[in-house]
mmCIF file of C-alpha atoms in Angstrom:
data_model
loop_
_atom_site.group_PDB
_atom_site.id
_atom_site.type_symbol
_atom_site.label_atom_id
_atom_site.label_comp_id
_atom_site.label_asym_id
_atom_site.label_seq_id
_atom_site.Cartn_x
_atom_site.Cartn_y
_atom_site.Cartn_z
ATOM 1 C CA MET R 717 -19.221 7.593 -38.970
ATOM 2 C CA ARG R 718 -15.874 6.445 -39.589
ATOM 3 C CA ALA R 719 -14.425 9.321 -37.296
ATOM 4 C CA TYR R 720 -16.569 8.004 -34.397
ATOM 5 C CA ILE R 721 -15.620 4.528 -35.143
ATOM 6 C CA LEU R 722 -11.855 5.260 -35.106
ATOM 7 C CA THR R 723 -12.171 7.088 -31.719
ATOM 8 C CA LEU R 724 -13.981 4.481 -29.968
ATOM 9 C CA PHE R 725 -11.227 2.332 -31.198
ATOM 10 C CA THR R 726 -8.404 4.477 -29.999
ATOM 11 C CA LEU R 727 -10.659 4.510 -26.389
ATOM 12 C CA MET R 728 -10.953 0.689 -26.252
ATOM 13 C CA VAL R 729 -7.035 0.341 -26.909
ATOM 14 C CA SER R 730 -5.961 2.838 -24.461
ATOM 15 C CA GLY R 731 -8.222 2.177 -21.714
ATOM 16 C CA GLY R 732 -7.108 -1.446 -21.736
ATOM 17 C CA VAL R 733 -3.619 -0.307 -20.597
ATOM 18 C CA TRP R 734 -4.337 0.322 -17.039
ATOM 19 C CA GLY R 735 -5.024 -2.179 -14.291
ATOM 20 C CA GLN R 736 -5.484 -2.146 -10.533
ATOM 21 C CA GLU R 737 -5.040 -4.474 -7.773
ATOM 22 C CA TYR R 738 -7.283 -6.539 -5.920
ATOM 23 C CA ILE R 739 -7.038 -8.891 -2.990
ATOM 24 C CA ILE R 740 -9.489 -11.058 -2.642
ATOM 25 C CA GLU R 741 -10.362 -12.150 0.868
ATOM 26 C CA ILE R 742 -11.675 -15.446 2.036
ATOM 27 C CA ASN R 743 -13.002 -15.645 5.484
ATOM 28 C CA PRO R 744 -14.087 -18.924 6.726
ATOM 29 C CA PHE R 745 -16.062 -17.341 9.655
ATOM 30 C CA GLY R 746 -17.206 -14.154 7.896
ATOM 31 C CA LYS R 747 -18.116 -12.511 4.716
ATOM 32 C CA ASN R 748 -16.263 -13.305 1.506
ATOM 33 C CA GLU R 749 -14.688 -9.895 -0.141
ATOM 34 C CA TYR R 750 -14.603 -10.346 -4.081
ATOM 35 C CA PRO R 751 -14.362 -7.567 -6.490
ATOM 36 C CA LYS R 752 -17.859 -6.251 -7.248
ATOM 37 C CA GLY R 753 -19.650 -8.271 -9.708
ATOM 38 C CA PHE R 754 -16.549 -10.863 -9.792
ATOM 39 C CA LYS R 755 -15.312 -8.171 -12.359
ATOM 40 C CA VAL R 756 -11.835 -6.420 -12.451
ATOM 41 C CA LYS R 757 -9.950 -3.987 -14.877
ATOM 42 C CA TYR R 758 -8.006 -6.014 -17.804
ATOM 43 C CA ASN R 759 -4.220 -6.150 -16.886
ATOM 44 C CA SER R 760 -5.272 -5.943 -12.807
ATOM 45 C CA THR R 761 -3.310 -8.282 -10.740
ATOM 46 C CA ILE R 762 -5.336 -10.108 -8.033
ATOM 47 C CA ARG R 763 -3.922 -12.047 -4.895
ATOM 48 C CA VAL R 764 -5.914 -14.498 -2.883
ATOM 49 C CA LYS R 765 -5.763 -14.171 0.596
ATOM 50 C CA ILE R 766 -7.117 -16.778 3.128
ATOM 51 C CA ASN R 767 -7.857 -15.625 6.857
ATOM 52 C CA ASN R 768 -7.916 -17.472 9.775
ATOM 53 C CA ILE R 769 -5.526 -20.469 9.058
ATOM 54 C CA ASN R 770 -4.148 -22.538 11.691
ATOM 55 C CA PRO R 771 0.106 -21.715 10.519
ATOM 56 C CA PHE R 772 1.029 -24.785 12.095
ATOM 57 C CA LEU R 773 -1.206 -26.981 9.866
ATOM 58 C CA GLY R 774 -1.670 -25.067 6.959
ATOM 59 C CA LYS R 775 0.850 -24.194 4.357
ATOM 60 C CA GLY R 776 2.140 -20.658 3.953
ATOM 61 C CA SER R 777 5.237 -18.390 4.020
ATOM 62 C CA VAL R 778 5.985 -16.990 6.975
ATOM 63 C CA ASP R 779 8.910 -15.312 9.039
ATOM 64 C CA VAL R 780 9.943 -17.383 12.348
ATOM 65 C CA VAL R 781 11.194 -15.498 15.203
ATOM 66 C CA THR R 782 12.886 -18.021 17.629
ATOM 67 C CA SER R 783 14.846 -17.402 21.017
ATOM 68 C CA ASN R 784 17.261 -19.820 21.950
ATOM 69 C CA HIS R 785 18.590 -20.447 25.670
ATOM 70 C CA ASP R 786 21.962 -22.183 26.814
ATOM 71 C CA PHE R 787 21.150 -25.438 28.456
ATOM 72 C CA ASN R 788 24.133 -24.693 30.555
ATOM 73 C CA ASP R 789 22.619 -21.777 32.221
ATOM 74 C CA LEU R 790 19.651 -23.948 33.622
ATOM 75 C CA LYS R 791 21.625 -26.813 34.913
ATOM 76 C CA ASN R 792 24.038 -24.511 36.810
ATOM 77 C CA THR R 793 21.115 -22.471 38.082
ATOM 78 C CA LEU R 794 19.568 -26.084 39.408
ATOM 79 C CA ASP R 795 23.247 -27.220 40.636
ATOM 80 C CA ALA R 796 23.644 -24.051 42.521
ATOM 81 C CA LEU R 797 19.924 -24.699 43.885
ATOM 82 C CA LYS R 798 21.028 -28.318 44.608
ATOM 83 C CA GLY R 799 24.417 -27.320 46.015
ATOM 84 C CA ASN R 800 22.947 -25.029 48.737
ATOM 85 C CA ILE R 801 20.494 -27.063 49.969
ATOM 86 C CA GLU R 802 23.106 -29.889 50.421
ATOM 87 C CA ASN R 803 25.419 -27.742 52.209
ATOM 88 C CA GLN R 804 22.569 -26.665 54.752
ATOM 89 C CA THR R 805 21.784 -30.134 55.328
ATOM 90 C CA ALA R 806 25.330 -31.166 55.781
ATOM 91 C CA GLU R 807 25.671 -28.726 58.554
ATOM 92 C CA MET R 808 23.064 -30.306 60.387
ATOM 93 C CA ILE R 809 23.922 -33.537 60.193
ATOM 94 C CA VAL R 810 27.351 -32.552 61.531
ATOM 95 C CA THR R 811 25.865 -30.662 64.322
ATOM 96 C CA ASP R 812 23.710 -33.618 64.967
ATOM 97 C CA SER R 813 26.448 -35.925 65.064
ATOM 98 C CA MET R 814 28.379 -34.177 67.534
ATOM 99 C CA ALA R 815 25.377 -34.027 69.815
ATOM 100 C CA ILE R 816 25.327 -37.821 69.773
ATOM 101 C CA ILE R 817 28.846 -38.381 70.476
ATOM 102 C CA GLY R 818 29.415 -40.266 73.764
ATOM 103 C CA ASN R 819 26.615 -42.585 74.793
ATOM 104 C CA PRO R 820 24.437 -44.338 71.825
ATOM 105 C CA PRO R 821 20.987 -43.070 71.511
ATOM 106 C CA PRO R 822 17.992 -44.864 72.837
ATOM 107 C CA GLN R 823 15.489 -47.202 70.267
ATOM 108 C CA GLU R 824 13.818 -44.357 68.039
ATOM 109 C CA LYS R 825 10.360 -44.598 67.368
ATOM 110 C CA ILE R 826 8.439 -44.347 63.830
ATOM 111 C CA ASP R 827 7.513 -41.421 62.516
ATOM 112 C CA ARG R 828 3.954 -42.009 61.534
ATOM 113 C CA ASP R 829 3.824 -38.625 59.287
ATOM 114 C CA PHE R 830 6.261 -40.179 56.929
ATOM 115 C CA PRO R 831 3.897 -41.171 54.174
ATOM 116 C CA HIS R 832 2.502 -37.471 54.685
ATOM 117 C CA TYR R 833 6.005 -36.418 53.832
ATOM 118 C CA TYR R 834 6.225 -38.696 50.888
ATOM 119 C CA ASN R 835 3.084 -37.526 49.269
ATOM 120 C CA ASN R 836 4.181 -34.180 49.397
ATOM 121 C CA PHE R 837 7.507 -35.116 47.816
ATOM 122 C CA PHE R 838 5.675 -37.133 45.166
ATOM 123 C CA GLU R 839 3.541 -34.276 44.353
ATOM 124 C CA ALA R 840 6.831 -32.210 43.948
ATOM 125 C CA TYR R 841 8.116 -34.581 41.785
ATOM 126 C CA SER R 842 5.018 -34.791 39.521
ATOM 127 C CA ASN R 843 5.005 -30.987 38.970
ATOM 128 C CA LEU R 844 8.577 -31.032 37.743
ATOM 129 C CA THR R 845 7.877 -34.256 35.379
ATOM 130 C CA ASN R 846 4.947 -32.545 34.227
ATOM 131 C CA LEU R 847 6.629 -30.086 32.551
ATOM 132 C CA LEU R 848 7.692 -32.238 30.220
ATOM 133 C CA LEU R 849 4.312 -33.131 29.299
ATOM 134 C CA LEU R 850 3.960 -29.326 28.073
ATOM 135 C CA LYS R 851 5.248 -29.737 24.849
ATOM 136 C CA GLU R 852 2.699 -32.691 23.637
ATOM 137 C CA ARG R 853 -0.166 -30.829 25.431
ATOM 138 C CA GLN R 854 0.764 -27.791 23.471
ATOM 139 C CA ASP R 855 1.099 -29.852 20.248
ATOM 140 C CA ASN R 856 -2.233 -31.297 20.645
ATOM 141 C CA TYR R 857 -3.723 -28.032 21.050
ATOM 142 C CA ILE R 858 -2.323 -26.475 18.121
ATOM 143 C CA SER R 859 -3.407 -29.353 15.948
ATOM 144 C CA SER R 860 -7.072 -29.412 17.175
ATOM 145 C CA VAL R 861 -8.243 -27.047 14.535
ATOM 146 C CA LEU R 862 -6.949 -25.806 11.238
ATOM 147 C CA LEU R 863 -9.501 -22.854 10.839
ATOM 148 C CA ILE R 864 -8.934 -20.472 13.675
ATOM 149 C CA LYS R 865 -12.229 -18.219 14.627
ATOM 150 C CA ASP R 866 -10.337 -16.186 17.510
ATOM 151 C CA ILE R 867 -6.925 -15.649 16.715
ATOM 152 C CA ASP R 868 -6.124 -13.566 19.921
ATOM 153 C CA VAL R 869 -7.457 -16.337 22.004
ATOM 154 C CA PHE R 870 -5.533 -18.871 20.172
ATOM 155 C CA LYS R 871 -2.599 -17.073 20.612
ATOM 156 C CA ASN R 872 -2.861 -16.519 24.273
ATOM 157 C CA GLN R 873 -3.759 -19.937 24.978
ATOM 158 C CA ILE R 874 -0.665 -21.262 23.137
ATOM 159 C CA GLY R 875 1.601 -18.762 25.235
ATOM 160 C CA GLN R 876 -0.020 -20.577 28.422
ATOM 161 C CA PHE R 877 2.206 -23.542 28.052
ATOM 162 C CA VAL R 878 5.582 -21.679 28.134
ATOM 163 C CA ILE R 879 7.549 -22.565 30.962
ATOM 164 C CA LYS R 880 8.783 -19.685 33.152
ATOM 165 C CA GLU R 881 12.377 -19.752 34.861
ATOM 166 C CA GLY R 882 10.925 -18.999 38.122
ATOM 167 C CA GLU R 883 8.606 -21.937 37.565
ATOM 168 C CA ILE R 884 11.165 -24.443 37.425
ATOM 169 C CA LYS R 885 13.356 -23.322 40.248
ATOM 170 C CA ARG R 886 10.089 -23.167 42.411
ATOM 171 C CA ASN R 887 9.430 -26.652 41.602
ATOM 172 C CA TYR R 888 12.856 -27.853 42.635
ATOM 173 C CA GLN R 889 13.003 -25.863 45.964
ATOM 174 C CA GLU R 890 9.267 -27.329 46.610
ATOM 175 C CA LEU R 891 10.721 -30.826 45.704
ATOM 176 C CA GLU R 892 13.822 -30.106 48.077
ATOM 177 C CA ASN R 893 11.683 -28.814 51.105
ATOM 178 C CA SER R 894 9.551 -32.270 50.970
ATOM 179 C CA TYR R 895 12.235 -34.388 50.425
ATOM 180 C CA ARG R 896 14.414 -32.687 53.623
ATOM 181 C CA SER R 897 11.394 -34.085 55.622
ATOM 182 C CA LEU R 898 12.075 -37.453 54.453
ATOM 183 C CA ARG R 899 15.712 -37.284 54.835
ATOM 184 C CA ASP R 900 15.647 -36.439 58.182
ATOM 185 C CA ALA R 901 13.380 -39.051 59.514
ATOM 186 C CA ASN R 902 15.234 -41.351 61.620
ATOM 187 C CA ALA R 903 16.890 -44.789 60.872
ATOM 188 C CA THR R 904 13.982 -46.663 62.146
ATOM 189 C CA THR R 905 11.338 -44.933 60.438
ATOM 190 C CA LYS R 906 13.253 -45.268 56.860
ATOM 191 C CA GLU R 907 13.541 -48.582 57.821
ATOM 192 C CA TYR R 908 10.023 -49.182 58.198
ATOM 193 C CA TYR R 909 8.976 -46.859 55.401
ATOM 194 C CA ALA R 910 11.737 -48.596 53.324
ATOM 195 C CA LYS R 911 9.809 -48.637 49.894
ATOM 196 C CA GLU R 912 8.759 -45.143 50.049
ATOM 197 C CA TRP R 913 12.513 -43.878 51.108
ATOM 198 C CA LYS R 914 13.990 -45.761 48.253
ATOM 199 C CA ASP R 915 11.625 -44.316 45.643
ATOM 200 C CA ALA R 916 12.347 -40.838 46.869
ATOM 201 C CA GLN R 917 15.809 -41.322 46.898
ATOM 202 C CA LEU R 918 15.603 -42.342 43.475
ATOM 203 C CA LYS R 919 13.287 -40.079 42.149
ATOM 204 C CA LYS R 920 15.283 -37.135 43.551
ATOM 205 C CA GLU R 921 18.387 -38.563 41.855
ATOM 206 C CA ASN R 922 16.432 -38.478 38.278
ATOM 207 C CA VAL R 923 15.420 -34.848 38.382
ATOM 208 C CA HIS R 924 18.833 -33.692 38.887
ATOM 209 C CA SER R 925 20.342 -35.755 36.240
ATOM 210 C CA ASP R 926 21.591 -34.001 33.364
ATOM 211 C CA GLU R 927 19.511 -35.996 31.108
ATOM 212 C CA PHE R 928 16.099 -34.772 33.063
ATOM 213 C CA ILE R 929 17.543 -31.281 33.133
ATOM 214 C CA LYS R 930 18.315 -31.290 29.408
ATOM 215 C CA SER R 931 15.020 -32.483 28.811
ATOM 216 C CA ILE R 932 13.255 -29.707 30.667
ATOM 217 C CA ASN R 933 15.306 -27.372 28.744
ATOM 218 C CA ASN R 934 14.271 -28.666 25.302
ATOM 219 C CA VAL R 935 10.944 -28.964 26.282
ATOM 220 C CA LYS R 936 11.245 -25.194 27.409
ATOM 221 C CA GLN R 937 12.791 -23.943 24.325
ATOM 222 C CA TYR R 938 10.096 -25.797 22.247
ATOM 223 C CA VAL R 939 7.014 -24.331 23.737
ATOM 224 C CA GLU R 940 9.070 -20.760 23.728
ATOM 225 C CA GLN R 941 9.560 -21.176 20.250
ATOM 226 C CA GLN R 942 6.241 -22.157 19.097
ATOM 227 C CA ALA R 943 4.570 -19.325 21.259
ATOM 228 C CA SER R 944 7.020 -16.787 19.643
ATOM 229 C CA PHE R 945 5.811 -18.138 16.097
ATOM 230 C CA ALA R 946 2.329 -17.730 16.908
ATOM 231 C CA GLN R 947 3.011 -13.891 17.949
ATOM 232 C CA HIS R 948 4.826 -12.856 15.028
ATOM 233 C CA THR R 949 3.320 -14.790 12.063
ATOM 234 C CA GLU R 950 0.314 -14.360 9.799
ATOM 235 C CA PHE R 951 -2.719 -16.357 10.277
ATOM 236 C CA SER R 952 -3.576 -15.882 6.579
ATOM 237 C CA TYR R 953 -1.891 -17.062 3.495
ATOM 238 C CA LEU R 954 -1.614 -14.686 0.394
ATOM 239 C CA ASP R 955 -0.695 -15.964 -2.841
ATOM 240 C CA ASP R 956 1.391 -14.543 -5.689
ATOM 241 C CA ALA R 957 -0.160 -11.494 -7.737
ATOM 242 C CA ARG R 958 -1.191 -12.819 -10.967
ATOM 243 C CA GLN R 959 -2.656 -10.341 -13.782
ATOM 244 C CA ILE R 960 -5.879 -11.040 -15.570
ATOM 245 C CA ARG R 961 -5.837 -11.263 -19.400
ATOM 246 C CA ASP R 962 -8.050 -14.092 -19.909
ATOM 247 C CA ASP R 963 -11.717 -13.780 -20.543
ATOM 248 C CA LYS R 964 -12.453 -15.822 -17.405
ATOM 249 C CA VAL R 965 -10.411 -17.042 -14.491
ATOM 250 C CA VAL R 966 -11.758 -19.613 -11.974
ATOM 251 C CA ILE R 967 -10.155 -19.321 -8.525
ATOM 252 C CA THR R 968 -10.150 -22.279 -6.427
ATOM 253 C CA PRO R 969 -8.753 -21.849 -2.768
ATOM 254 C CA LYS R 970 -7.162 -24.357 -1.079
ATOM 255 C CA ILE R 971 -5.222 -24.894 2.398
ATOM 256 C CA TYR R 972 -2.338 -27.498 1.996
ATOM 257 C CA ASP R 973 -0.527 -29.444 4.301
ATOM 258 C CA LYS R 974 2.778 -28.163 5.438
ATOM 259 C CA THR R 975 4.459 -30.919 3.193
ATOM 260 C CA GLY R 976 2.571 -29.118 0.149
ATOM 261 C CA LEU R 977 1.218 -32.276 -0.867
ATOM 262 C CA ASN R 978 -2.086 -33.134 0.783
ATOM 263 C CA VAL R 979 -5.253 -30.713 0.651
ATOM 264 C CA LEU R 980 -6.959 -29.931 3.990
ATOM 265 C CA ARG R 981 -9.471 -27.892 2.779
ATOM 266 C CA LYS R 982 -10.848 -26.660 -0.380
ATOM 267 C CA PHE R 983 -13.094 -23.777 -0.720
ATOM 268 C CA PRO R 984 -15.869 -23.358 -3.579
ATOM 269 C CA ASP R 985 -14.215 -21.724 -6.546
ATOM 270 C CA PHE R 986 -15.470 -18.692 -8.026
ATOM 271 C CA THR R 987 -14.674 -16.718 -11.184
ATOM 272 C CA ILE R 988 -13.453 -13.595 -11.745
ATOM 273 C CA THR R 989 -14.137 -11.898 -15.476
ATOM 274 C CA PRO R 990 -11.757 -8.949 -16.708
ATOM 275 C CA THR R 991 -13.421 -5.893 -17.473
ATOM 276 C CA HIS R 992 -12.339 -2.541 -19.722
ATOM 277 C CA LYS R 993 -10.390 -4.568 -22.305
ATOM 278 C CA LEU R 994 -11.220 -5.394 -25.894
ATOM 279 C CA ARG R 995 -12.451 -8.720 -27.128
ATOM 280 C CA VAL R 996 -13.783 -10.516 -30.217
ATOM 281 C CA ASN R 997 -16.424 -13.016 -30.552
ATOM 282 C CA PHE R 998 -19.046 -14.039 -32.931
ATOM 283 C CA SER R 999 -23.034 -14.276 -32.955
ATOM 284 C CA ALA R 1000 -25.329 -15.068 -35.378
ATOM 285 C CA GLY R 1001 -29.659 -14.466 -35.959
ATOM 286 C CA TYR R 1002 -31.710 -12.080 -37.613
ATOM 287 C CA LEU R 1003 -31.026 -8.934 -39.720
ATOM 288 C CA LEU R 1004 -33.561 -6.609 -41.209
ATOM 289 C CA SER R 1005 -32.732 -3.924 -43.460
ATOM 290 C CA PHE R 1006 -34.913 -1.143 -44.343
ATOM 291 C CA ILE R 1007 -34.862 -1.505 -48.109
ATOM 292 C CA GLY R 1008 -36.424 -4.480 -50.454
ATOM 293 C CA ASN R 1009 -37.096 -5.372 -54.011
ATOM 294 C CA GLU R 1010 -39.012 -3.243 -56.319
ATOM 295 C CA GLU R 1011 -41.731 -5.127 -58.195
ATOM 296 C CA TYR R 1012 -43.268 -3.989 -61.689
ATOM 297 C CA GLY R 1013 -46.149 -5.068 -63.932
ATOM 298 C CA ILE R 1014 -47.157 -4.483 -67.702
ATOM 299 C CA ARG R 1015 -49.206 -1.956 -68.242
ATOM 300 C CA TYR R 1016 -51.855 -2.148 -71.166
ATOM 301 C CA GLU R 1017 -53.705 -0.187 -73.502
ATOM 302 C CA ASN R 1018 -56.273 -1.659 -75.921
ATOM 303 C CA ASP R 1019 -55.386 -4.888 -75.138
ATOM 304 C CA LYS R 1020 -51.793 -4.330 -76.066
ATOM 305 C CA ALA R 1021 -48.627 -4.179 -73.850
ATOM 306 C CA LYS R 1022 -47.773 -0.340 -73.515
ATOM 307 C CA GLY R 1023 -45.036 -0.355 -71.057
ATOM 308 C CA VAL R 1024 -44.499 -1.183 -67.124
ATOM 309 C CA THR R 1025 -45.807 0.104 -63.860
ATOM 310 C CA LYS R 1026 -44.680 -0.236 -60.457
ATOM 311 C CA LEU R 1027 -46.733 -2.311 -58.303
ATOM 312 C CA GLU R 1028 -45.326 -2.179 -55.004
ATOM 313 C CA GLU R 1029 -41.620 -1.786 -52.923
ATOM 314 C CA ASN R 1030 -41.119 -4.012 -50.312
ATOM 315 C CA LYS R 1031 -39.670 -1.710 -47.789
ATOM 316 C CA PHE R 1032 -37.704 -4.556 -45.544
ATOM 317 C CA SER R 1033 -35.343 -7.181 -46.158
ATOM 318 C CA HIS R 1034 -35.098 -10.283 -44.092
ATOM 319 C CA ALA R 1035 -32.220 -12.159 -43.582
ATOM 320 C CA LEU R 1036 -30.066 -14.771 -41.158
ATOM 321 C CA GLY R 1037 -26.411 -13.958 -41.013
ATOM 322 C CA ALA R 1038 -23.156 -13.800 -38.872
ATOM 323 C CA LEU R 1039 -21.825 -11.084 -37.485
ATOM 324 C CA THR R 1040 -18.284 -10.330 -35.958
ATOM 325 C CA HIS R 1041 -18.076 -7.998 -33.121
ATOM 326 C CA ALA R 1042 -15.576 -5.973 -31.454
ATOM 327 C CA PHE R 1043 -16.541 -5.270 -27.924
ATOM 328 C CA TYR R 1044 -15.167 -2.969 -25.169
ATOM 329 C CA ASP R 1045 -16.385 -4.080 -21.808
ATOM 330 C CA PHE R 1046 -16.670 -0.647 -19.447
ATOM 331 C CA GLY R 1047 -17.253 -2.976 -16.604
ATOM 332 C CA THR R 1048 -21.024 -2.297 -16.616
ATOM 333 C CA SER R 1049 -23.779 -4.579 -17.394
ATOM 334 C CA LEU R 1050 -23.692 -3.777 -21.395
ATOM 335 C CA ASP R 1051 -20.611 -4.380 -23.580
ATOM 336 C CA TYR R 1052 -20.532 -1.947 -26.727
ATOM 337 C CA GLY R 1053 -18.414 -2.500 -29.764
ATOM 338 C CA ILE R 1054 -18.172 -2.514 -33.571
ATOM 339 C CA THR R 1055 -19.589 -5.245 -35.929
ATOM 340 C CA ALA R 1056 -19.204 -6.361 -39.328
ATOM 341 C CA GLY R 1057 -20.702 -9.376 -40.779
ATOM 342 C CA ILE R 1058 -22.507 -11.356 -44.052
ATOM 343 C CA SER R 1059 -25.795 -12.912 -44.333
ATOM 344 C CA LEU R 1060 -27.844 -14.520 -47.165
ATOM 345 C CA ASN R 1061 -31.322 -13.176 -48.134
ATOM 346 C CA THR R 1062 -34.398 -15.266 -48.955
ATOM 347 C CA GLU R 1063 -33.163 -15.568 -52.394
ATOM 348 C CA ALA R 1064 -30.178 -16.781 -51.527
ATOM 349 C CA LYS R 1065 -28.276 -13.637 -52.355
ATOM 350 C CA MET R 1066 -25.117 -12.478 -49.998
ATOM 351 C CA ASN R 1067 -25.355 -9.036 -48.011
ATOM 352 C CA PHE R 1068 -23.072 -7.118 -45.875
ATOM 353 C CA TYR R 1069 -23.210 -5.170 -42.431
ATOM 354 C CA GLY R 1070 -21.392 -2.757 -40.649
ATOM 355 C CA GLY R 1071 -22.168 -1.028 -37.508
ATOM 356 C CA LEU R 1072 -22.477 -0.567 -33.678
ATOM 357 C CA SER R 1073 -23.653 -3.318 -31.250
ATOM 358 C CA VAL R 1074 -24.514 -3.432 -27.932
ATOM 359 C CA ALA R 1075 -24.451 -7.045 -25.763
ATOM 360 C CA PHE R 1076 -26.781 -7.617 -23.054
ATOM 361 C CA THR R 1077 -28.685 -10.314 -20.898
ATOM 362 C CA LYS R 1078 -26.502 -12.849 -18.446
ATOM 363 C CA GLU R 1079 -23.157 -13.359 -19.857
ATOM 364 C CA ASN R 1080 -23.940 -10.420 -22.427
ATOM 365 C CA ARG R 1081 -25.062 -13.397 -25.005
ATOM 366 C CA LEU R 1082 -27.732 -11.458 -26.618
ATOM 367 C CA VAL R 1083 -26.814 -8.707 -28.995
ATOM 368 C CA LEU R 1084 -28.336 -5.618 -30.770
ATOM 369 C CA THR R 1085 -27.011 -4.293 -33.761
ATOM 370 C CA SER R 1086 -27.418 -1.321 -35.917
ATOM 371 C CA GLY R 1087 -26.057 0.237 -38.779
ATOM 372 C CA ILE R 1088 -25.504 0.444 -42.563
ATOM 373 C CA SER R 1089 -26.218 -2.743 -44.825
ATOM 374 C CA PHE R 1090 -25.312 -3.384 -48.327
ATOM 375 C CA VAL R 1091 -28.173 -5.337 -49.604
ATOM 376 C CA ASN R 1092 -28.786 -7.182 -52.879
ATOM 377 C CA VAL R 1093 -32.190 -5.942 -53.843
ATOM 378 C CA ASN R 1094 -33.986 -6.139 -57.436
ATOM 379 C CA ARG R 1095 -34.275 -2.821 -59.332
ATOM 380 C CA LEU R 1096 -35.960 -2.380 -63.039
ATOM 381 C CA ASN R 1097 -33.711 -2.694 -65.745
ATOM 382 C CA PRO R 1098 -34.649 0.139 -68.301
ATOM 383 C CA SER R 1099 -32.931 -1.321 -71.302
ATOM 384 C CA ASN R 1100 -36.000 -1.970 -72.817
ATOM 385 C CA LEU R 1101 -38.274 0.994 -71.853
ATOM 386 C CA ASP R 1102 -38.342 4.888 -72.740
ATOM 387 C CA ASN R 1103 -38.347 7.631 -70.448
ATOM 388 C CA GLU R 1104 -42.166 7.306 -69.865
ATOM 389 C CA LEU R 1105 -41.350 3.476 -69.013
ATOM 390 C CA ASP R 1106 -43.371 2.400 -72.534
ATOM 391 C CA PHE R 1107 -41.696 -0.185 -74.340
ATOM 392 C CA ALA R 1108 -39.171 0.905 -76.782
ATOM 393 C CA SER R 1109 -38.342 -2.437 -78.214
ATOM 394 C CA SER R 1110 -40.203 -5.655 -79.265
ATOM 395 C CA ASN R 1111 -39.068 -6.810 -75.940
ATOM 396 C CA VAL R 1112 -42.445 -6.552 -73.849
ATOM 397 C CA GLU R 1113 -40.932 -8.186 -70.616
ATOM 398 C CA VAL R 1114 -40.633 -6.706 -67.332
ATOM 399 C CA ASN R 1115 -36.563 -6.799 -66.719
ATOM 400 C CA TYR R 1116 -34.803 -6.570 -63.484
ATOM 401 C CA ILE R 1117 -31.313 -6.125 -62.453
ATOM 402 C CA GLU R 1118 -29.512 -6.834 -59.028
ATOM 403 C CA ARG R 1119 -27.890 -4.099 -57.270
ATOM 404 C CA TYR R 1120 -26.490 -3.870 -53.857
ATOM 405 C CA LYS R 1121 -27.912 -0.863 -52.030
ATOM 406 C CA PRO R 1122 -26.745 0.799 -48.877
ATOM 407 C CA ALA R 1123 -29.817 1.144 -46.025
ATOM 408 C CA PHE R 1124 -30.418 1.205 -42.461
ATOM 409 C CA PHE R 1125 -30.599 -2.399 -40.583
ATOM 410 C CA VAL R 1126 -31.188 -3.576 -37.072
ATOM 411 C CA GLY R 1127 -30.045 -7.107 -36.136
ATOM 412 C CA LEU R 1128 -30.817 -9.658 -32.941
ATOM 413 C CA THR R 1129 -28.171 -12.144 -32.696
ATOM 414 C CA TYR R 1130 -26.994 -14.495 -30.234
ATOM 415 C CA ASN R 1131 -23.645 -14.560 -29.234
ATOM 416 C CA LEU R 1132 -21.691 -17.880 -29.932
ATOM 417 C CA LYS R 1133 -19.082 -17.670 -27.154
ATOM 418 C CA LYS R 1134 -19.453 -16.896 -23.651
#
């Protein structure tokens, strides 16, 4: 028995050295992935991963890939475009001026299509100014949801806000083309539609200003950076590894804002219980030993006390006791271990116990133990008797002596510690 107990202890200690690494995944739109039975090996490490997090809103550790664009490159391109158009316009004006040298022209008619030209110009102007709204629109879309169900769709939608270089050039070209129709109108028409003509001149001057071009460039860089971030970042949060050495670990996954101060989402907590470890706890309950007191009575002959005779022998001893257990959790529904304890029997005598135990039921609260007990029992004191159990002296009473006797025992106790 002693060799078996020592072997069991060796297995318990050596078994707890190795652990595993687990990643517990929280899937807001699917099935969560926990260790089987919420149990992991002792000394294992766990990491909690929360999926489908909007990285623009939730706190996480990410790598950002950015791309920088030079403001001067865009400005030079637009200035060149503007210069080419103005050169063409100047050539047209010179040609027209040379054609009219001499007699003054007759009174010009009002071009009634001028409002139509202005509407075309205003539409081209709006296409340019709307580019400045892309940053706000992209931000509104990004901040619309904390947990993202379809990440690919989310990434693609963010990319839709990116401004292409050719798109800017095309919008400027359309604006210049529509402005040319206004500029080429005769003086009478421009005077008649003075309000529209003045507004078109101011708008054209605005979109060619350094401030406007710089604003477009800033928006362009911003939406590109956000789109690049979305493509290269992780839409999940993986916390640091932690080693499981306690009896229980209660984990509450949370999502914080980017400042790390405010909780945006709290998930239900869950408990991880380590296995393959040695743990010590205590239980109390009923203990039954298969040994009991002996009971003798006086034997008479001719109405005279002759000796003693055995009346009966109790085969059981009942007691309420407390046991100390050293359990090893093998990761199964039962825990096994060695036990030692004491009790008081029905006569308030102390008994001692040692053996093997198995813990079962939910949270292993109920313990079944068996082994060897040393029970305080009454045995016949033969000091006043001969070998035939006849009285050998004037003392004709039945005398008992207390002895500790080994016996097999079983116990059913309740674990005092979860």
